[in-house]
Short mmCIF file of C-alpha atoms in Angstrom, two decimals:
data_model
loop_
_atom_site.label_atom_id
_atom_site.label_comp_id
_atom_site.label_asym_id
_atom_site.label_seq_id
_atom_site.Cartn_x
_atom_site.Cartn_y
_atom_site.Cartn_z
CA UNK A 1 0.00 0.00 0.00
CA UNK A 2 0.98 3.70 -0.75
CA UNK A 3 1.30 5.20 2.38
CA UNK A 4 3.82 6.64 4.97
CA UNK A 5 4.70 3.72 7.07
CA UNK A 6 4.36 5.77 10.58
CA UNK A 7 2.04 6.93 11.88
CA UNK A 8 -1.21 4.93 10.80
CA UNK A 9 -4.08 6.38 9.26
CA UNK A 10 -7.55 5.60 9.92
CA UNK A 11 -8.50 5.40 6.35
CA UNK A 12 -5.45 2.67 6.43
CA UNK A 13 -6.85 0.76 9.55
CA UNK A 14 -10.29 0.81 8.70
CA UNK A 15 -8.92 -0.55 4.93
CA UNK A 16 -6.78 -3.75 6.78
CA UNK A 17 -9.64 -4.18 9.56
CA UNK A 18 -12.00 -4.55 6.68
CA UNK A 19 -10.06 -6.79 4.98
CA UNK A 20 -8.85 -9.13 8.40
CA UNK A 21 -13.03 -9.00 8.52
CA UNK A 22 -13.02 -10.90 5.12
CA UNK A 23 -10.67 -13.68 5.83
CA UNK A 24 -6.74 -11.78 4.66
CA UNK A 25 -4.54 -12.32 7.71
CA UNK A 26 -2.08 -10.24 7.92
CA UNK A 27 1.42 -12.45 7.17
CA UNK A 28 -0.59 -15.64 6.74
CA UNK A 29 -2.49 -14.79 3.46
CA UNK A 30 -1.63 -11.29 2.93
CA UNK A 31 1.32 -9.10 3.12
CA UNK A 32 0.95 -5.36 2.90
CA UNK A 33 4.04 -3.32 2.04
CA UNK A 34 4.13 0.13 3.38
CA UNK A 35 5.74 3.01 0.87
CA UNK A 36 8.13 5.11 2.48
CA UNK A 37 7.99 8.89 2.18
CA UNK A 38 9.78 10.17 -1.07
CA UNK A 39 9.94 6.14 -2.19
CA UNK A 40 8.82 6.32 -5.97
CA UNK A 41 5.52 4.01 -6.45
CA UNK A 42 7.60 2.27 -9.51
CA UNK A 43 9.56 0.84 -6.94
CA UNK A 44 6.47 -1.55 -5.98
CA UNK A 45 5.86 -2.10 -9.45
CA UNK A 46 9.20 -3.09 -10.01
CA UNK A 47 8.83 -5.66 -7.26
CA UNK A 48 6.09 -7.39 -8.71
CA UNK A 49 3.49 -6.88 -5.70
CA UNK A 50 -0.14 -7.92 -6.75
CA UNK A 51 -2.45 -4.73 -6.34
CA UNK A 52 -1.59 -0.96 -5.41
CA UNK A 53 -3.82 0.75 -2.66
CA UNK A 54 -3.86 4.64 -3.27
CA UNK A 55 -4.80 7.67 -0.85
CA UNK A 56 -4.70 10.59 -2.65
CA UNK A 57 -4.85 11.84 -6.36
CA UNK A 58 -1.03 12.16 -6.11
CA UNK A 59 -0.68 8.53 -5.74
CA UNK A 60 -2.79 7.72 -7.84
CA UNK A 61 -1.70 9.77 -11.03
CA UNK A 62 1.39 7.89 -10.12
CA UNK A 63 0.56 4.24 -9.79
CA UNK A 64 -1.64 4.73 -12.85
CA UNK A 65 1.51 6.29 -14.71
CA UNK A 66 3.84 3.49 -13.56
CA UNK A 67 1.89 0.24 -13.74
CA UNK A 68 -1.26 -0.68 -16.56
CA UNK A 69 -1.29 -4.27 -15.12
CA UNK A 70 -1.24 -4.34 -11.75
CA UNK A 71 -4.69 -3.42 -10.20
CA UNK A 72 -4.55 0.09 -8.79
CA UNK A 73 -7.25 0.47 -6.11
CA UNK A 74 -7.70 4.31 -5.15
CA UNK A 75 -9.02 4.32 -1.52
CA UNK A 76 -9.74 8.14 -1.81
CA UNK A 77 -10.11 10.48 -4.81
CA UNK A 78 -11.51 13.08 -6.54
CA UNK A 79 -13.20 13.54 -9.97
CA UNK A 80 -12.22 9.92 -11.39
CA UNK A 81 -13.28 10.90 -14.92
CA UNK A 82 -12.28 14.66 -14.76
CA UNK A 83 -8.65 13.42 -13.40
CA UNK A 84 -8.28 10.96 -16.25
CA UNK A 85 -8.18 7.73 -13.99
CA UNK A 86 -11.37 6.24 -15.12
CA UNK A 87 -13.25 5.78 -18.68
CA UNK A 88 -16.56 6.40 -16.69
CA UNK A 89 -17.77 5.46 -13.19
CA UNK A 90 -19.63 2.80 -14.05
CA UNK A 91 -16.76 1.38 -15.85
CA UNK A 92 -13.48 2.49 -15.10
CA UNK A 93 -11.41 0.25 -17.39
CA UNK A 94 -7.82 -0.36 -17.83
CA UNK A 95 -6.22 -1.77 -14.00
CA UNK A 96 -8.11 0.68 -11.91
CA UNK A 97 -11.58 1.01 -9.68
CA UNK A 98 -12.02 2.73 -6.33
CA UNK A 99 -13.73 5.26 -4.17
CA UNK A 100 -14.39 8.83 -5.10
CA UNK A 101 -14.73 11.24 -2.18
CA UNK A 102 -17.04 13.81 -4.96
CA UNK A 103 -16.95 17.23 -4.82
CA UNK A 104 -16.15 18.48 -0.95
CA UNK A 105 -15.25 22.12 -1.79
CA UNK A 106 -18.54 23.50 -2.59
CA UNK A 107 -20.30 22.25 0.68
CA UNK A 108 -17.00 22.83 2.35
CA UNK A 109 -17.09 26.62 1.44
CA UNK A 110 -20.56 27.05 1.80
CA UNK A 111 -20.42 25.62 6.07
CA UNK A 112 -17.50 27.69 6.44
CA UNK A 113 -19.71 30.68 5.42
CA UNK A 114 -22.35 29.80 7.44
CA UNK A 115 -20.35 29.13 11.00
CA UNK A 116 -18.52 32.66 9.71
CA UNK A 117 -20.84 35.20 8.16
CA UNK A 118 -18.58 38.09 8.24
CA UNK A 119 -16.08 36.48 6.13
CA UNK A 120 -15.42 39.04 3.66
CA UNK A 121 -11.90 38.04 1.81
CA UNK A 122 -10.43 33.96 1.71
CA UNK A 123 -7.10 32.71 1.24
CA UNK A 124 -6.42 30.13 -0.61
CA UNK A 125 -2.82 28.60 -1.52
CA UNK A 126 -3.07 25.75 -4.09
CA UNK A 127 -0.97 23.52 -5.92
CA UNK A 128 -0.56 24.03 -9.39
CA UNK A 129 -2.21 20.95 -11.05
CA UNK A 130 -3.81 19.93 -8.33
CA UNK A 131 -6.98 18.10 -8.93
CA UNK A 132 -8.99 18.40 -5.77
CA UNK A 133 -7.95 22.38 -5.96
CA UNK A 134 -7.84 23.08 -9.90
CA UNK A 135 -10.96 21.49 -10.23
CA UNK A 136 -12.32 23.13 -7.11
CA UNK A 137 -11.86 26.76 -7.11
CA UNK A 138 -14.43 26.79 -9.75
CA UNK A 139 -16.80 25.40 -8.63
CA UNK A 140 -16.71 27.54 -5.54
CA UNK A 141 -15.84 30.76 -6.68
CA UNK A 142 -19.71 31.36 -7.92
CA UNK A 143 -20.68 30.65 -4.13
CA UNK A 144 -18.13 32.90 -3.19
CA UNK A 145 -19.76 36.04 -5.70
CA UNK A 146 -22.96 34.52 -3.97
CA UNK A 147 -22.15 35.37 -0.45
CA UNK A 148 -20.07 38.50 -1.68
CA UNK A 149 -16.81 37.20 -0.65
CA UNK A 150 -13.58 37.39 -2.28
CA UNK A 151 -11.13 34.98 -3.09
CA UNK A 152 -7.39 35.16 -3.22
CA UNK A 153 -5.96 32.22 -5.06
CA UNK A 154 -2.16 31.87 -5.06
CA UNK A 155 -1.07 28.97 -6.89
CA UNK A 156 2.26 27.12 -6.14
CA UNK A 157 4.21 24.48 -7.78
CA UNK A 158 4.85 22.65 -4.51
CA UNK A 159 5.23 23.76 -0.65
CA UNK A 160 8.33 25.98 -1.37
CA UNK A 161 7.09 29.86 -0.66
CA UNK A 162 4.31 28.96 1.00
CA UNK A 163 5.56 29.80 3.81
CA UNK A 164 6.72 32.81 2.57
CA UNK A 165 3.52 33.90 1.24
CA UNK A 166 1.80 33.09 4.51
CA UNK A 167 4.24 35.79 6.07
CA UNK A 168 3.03 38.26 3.44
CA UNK A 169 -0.74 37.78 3.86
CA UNK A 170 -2.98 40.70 3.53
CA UNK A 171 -3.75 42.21 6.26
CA UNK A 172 -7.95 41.95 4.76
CA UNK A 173 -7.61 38.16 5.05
CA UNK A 174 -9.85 36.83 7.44
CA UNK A 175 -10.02 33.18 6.67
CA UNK A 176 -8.28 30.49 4.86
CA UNK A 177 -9.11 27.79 2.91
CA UNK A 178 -7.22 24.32 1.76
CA UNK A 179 -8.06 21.43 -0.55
CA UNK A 180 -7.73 17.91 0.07
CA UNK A 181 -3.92 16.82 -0.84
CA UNK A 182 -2.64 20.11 -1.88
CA UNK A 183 0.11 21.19 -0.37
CA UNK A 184 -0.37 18.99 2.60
CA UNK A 185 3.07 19.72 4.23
CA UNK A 186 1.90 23.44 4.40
CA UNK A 187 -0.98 22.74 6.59
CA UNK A 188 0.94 23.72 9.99
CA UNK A 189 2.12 26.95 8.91
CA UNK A 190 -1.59 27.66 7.45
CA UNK A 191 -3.07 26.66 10.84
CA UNK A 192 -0.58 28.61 12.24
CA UNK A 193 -1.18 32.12 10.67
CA UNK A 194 -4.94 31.89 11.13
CA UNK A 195 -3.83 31.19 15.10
CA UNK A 196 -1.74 34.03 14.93
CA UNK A 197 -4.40 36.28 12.70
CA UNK A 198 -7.65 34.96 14.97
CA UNK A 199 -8.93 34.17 11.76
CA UNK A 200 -10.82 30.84 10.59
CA UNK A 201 -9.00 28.25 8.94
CA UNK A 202 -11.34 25.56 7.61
CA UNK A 203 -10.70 22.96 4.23
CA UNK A 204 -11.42 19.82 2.97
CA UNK A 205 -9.15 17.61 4.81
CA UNK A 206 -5.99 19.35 7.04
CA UNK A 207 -4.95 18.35 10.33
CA UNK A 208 -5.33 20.87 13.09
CA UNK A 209 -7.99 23.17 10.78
CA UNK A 210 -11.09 24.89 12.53
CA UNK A 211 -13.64 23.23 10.41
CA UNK A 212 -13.15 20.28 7.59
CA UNK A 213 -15.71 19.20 5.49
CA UNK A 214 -13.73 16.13 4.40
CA UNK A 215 -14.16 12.48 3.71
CA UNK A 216 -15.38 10.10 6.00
CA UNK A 217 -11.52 8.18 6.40
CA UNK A 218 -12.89 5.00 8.15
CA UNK A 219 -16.33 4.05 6.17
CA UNK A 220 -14.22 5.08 2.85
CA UNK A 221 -11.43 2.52 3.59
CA UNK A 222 -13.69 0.10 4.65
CA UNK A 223 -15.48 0.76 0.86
CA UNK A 224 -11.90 0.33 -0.45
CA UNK A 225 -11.33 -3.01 0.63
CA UNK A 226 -14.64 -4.28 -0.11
CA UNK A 227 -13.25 -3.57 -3.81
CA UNK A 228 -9.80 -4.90 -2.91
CA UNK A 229 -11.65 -8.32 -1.91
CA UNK A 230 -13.37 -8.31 -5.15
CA UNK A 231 -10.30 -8.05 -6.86
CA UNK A 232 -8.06 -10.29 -4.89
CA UNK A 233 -10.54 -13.28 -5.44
CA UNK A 234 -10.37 -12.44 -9.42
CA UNK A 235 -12.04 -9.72 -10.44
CA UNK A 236 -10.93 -7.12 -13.07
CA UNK A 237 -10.82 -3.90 -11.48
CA UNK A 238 -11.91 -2.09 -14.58
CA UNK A 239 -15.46 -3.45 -14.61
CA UNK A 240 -16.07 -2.69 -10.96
CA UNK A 241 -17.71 0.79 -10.81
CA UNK A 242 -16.29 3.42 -9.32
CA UNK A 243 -17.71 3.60 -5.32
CA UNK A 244 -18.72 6.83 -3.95
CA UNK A 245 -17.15 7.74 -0.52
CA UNK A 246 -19.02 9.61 2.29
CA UNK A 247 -18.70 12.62 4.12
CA UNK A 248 -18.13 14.17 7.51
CA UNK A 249 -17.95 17.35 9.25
CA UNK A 250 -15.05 17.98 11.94
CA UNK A 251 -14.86 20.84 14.25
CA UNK A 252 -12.02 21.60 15.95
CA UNK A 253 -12.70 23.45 19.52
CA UNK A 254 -9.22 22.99 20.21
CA UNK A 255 -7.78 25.24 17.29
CA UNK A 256 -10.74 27.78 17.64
CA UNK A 257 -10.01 28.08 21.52
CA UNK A 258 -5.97 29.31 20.31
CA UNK A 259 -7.14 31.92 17.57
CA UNK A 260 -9.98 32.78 19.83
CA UNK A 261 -12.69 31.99 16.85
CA UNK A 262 -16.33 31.05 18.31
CA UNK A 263 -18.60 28.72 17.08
CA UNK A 264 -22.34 28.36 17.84
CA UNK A 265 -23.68 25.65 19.02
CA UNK A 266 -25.93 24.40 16.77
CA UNK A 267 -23.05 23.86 14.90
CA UNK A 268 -21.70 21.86 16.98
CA UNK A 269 -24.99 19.86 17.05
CA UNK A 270 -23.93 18.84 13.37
CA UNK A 271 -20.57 17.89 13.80
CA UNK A 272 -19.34 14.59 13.30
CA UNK A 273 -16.14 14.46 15.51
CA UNK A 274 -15.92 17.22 17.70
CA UNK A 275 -11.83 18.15 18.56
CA UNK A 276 -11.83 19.70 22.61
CA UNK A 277 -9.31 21.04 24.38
CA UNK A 278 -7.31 19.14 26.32
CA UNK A 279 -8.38 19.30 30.46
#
């Protein structure tokens, strides 16, 4: 599988719980090979292994690019036809099938403006070529000319001057946004300046953000392996259709508390995991 080795992700666990639930012990009748951080994915190809579990778009564009024989199974992803990986969603074709986690941003954008109403100007850094954000910004920039907000797109080719752009923000920024698998390793520092500004910081996926509208990580792993199973016992991952993931909202009390945002209540009432303080 395509993923750090340390630490383990829940989409991971729920994917190998899943699959223990179906009969594949681990080192009796399935071994899963972890890819290390900065590892090329043609390394697994190149040692034969019998399927490829993806987690992001990255990964996927990847495995896809290195490998049209091996099964690729893509345990979360956006836009399967718009991103090339699939003929159609009913029938993928070629090695690959999975789950597609739809179109977050839009709802994403449209609960951050709700729990903020005063938002007046977003920023958003995003990674040039970038699926989940390329395909993204528009489909929320019309909600944004809805709601009378503006956006500030600054695209990168990767997380170098991010941080540097970050430093430079606007002073009229008072929220920012992030998408799902672009520029990841940039997260912090955007969590950071919205601590430091008092300003919202909300996305669809981003560890440590006030508010993600993201995937659900467990149920679309679990989704994942069902498809894994299918394949394992013979079928061809092309004909399977393409899954669609679910949803979940996460609010995180913690990282509102530290840039002294509030949020209401009801809310709260509608949140799926809930992130408090620590006593």
């Amino acid at each position: 599988m395509t993923v750090p080795a340390e630490p383990p992700q829940p989409i991971v666990t729920a994917f190998k719980d899943e699959l223990t639930g179906r009969g594949y012990v681990e080192g009796e009748n399935i071994t899963y090979a972890y890819l290390e951080a900065g590892t090329p994915i043609q390394s697994f190809v190149d040692q034969g292994v019998d399927m490829i579990v993806t987690f992001t778009n990255g990964q996927t564009t990847e495995a896809l690019a290195a490998t049209e024989t091996i099964p690729v199974i893509g345990a979360r992803f956006t836009y399967a036809v718009e991103s090339g990986y699939a003929e159609s969603l009913a029938e993928p074709g070629g090695n690959f099938t999975g789950v597609d986690i739809g179109p977050l941003a839009p709802q994403a954008i449209e609960l951050m403006l709700e729990m903020f109403p005063e938002t007046q100007k977003i920023y958003i850094p995003m990674q040039i070529g970038y699926p989940t954000a390329e395909i993204g910004i528009p489909q929320i920039e019309p909600i944004a000319e809805e709601h009378g907000v503006e956006l500030l797109v600054e695209r990168f080719e990767n997380a170098d001057g991010v941080e540097a752009a970050l430093e430079a923000l606007p002073e009229d920024v008072d929220a920012i946004f992030t998408f799902a698998g672009s520029l990841t390793a940039s997260v912090p520092l955007m969590v950071e300046t919205a601590t430091e500004r008092g300003i919202p910081s909300a996305g669809t996926a981003g560890e440590g953000l006030i508010l993600v509208y993201g995937a659900d990580s467990v149920r679309n792993g679990e989704l994942a392996a069902g498809l894994a199973d299918q394949v394992l016992k013979g079928a061809n991952p092309g004909e399977l259709p393409i899954q669609f993931g679910e949803s979940s909202i996460i609010i995180n009390l913690q990282s509102a508390d530290a840039a002294g945002v509030e949020i209401a209540d009801n809310f709260l009432t509608r949140a799926d995991t809930i992130i408090r303080a620590e006593a």
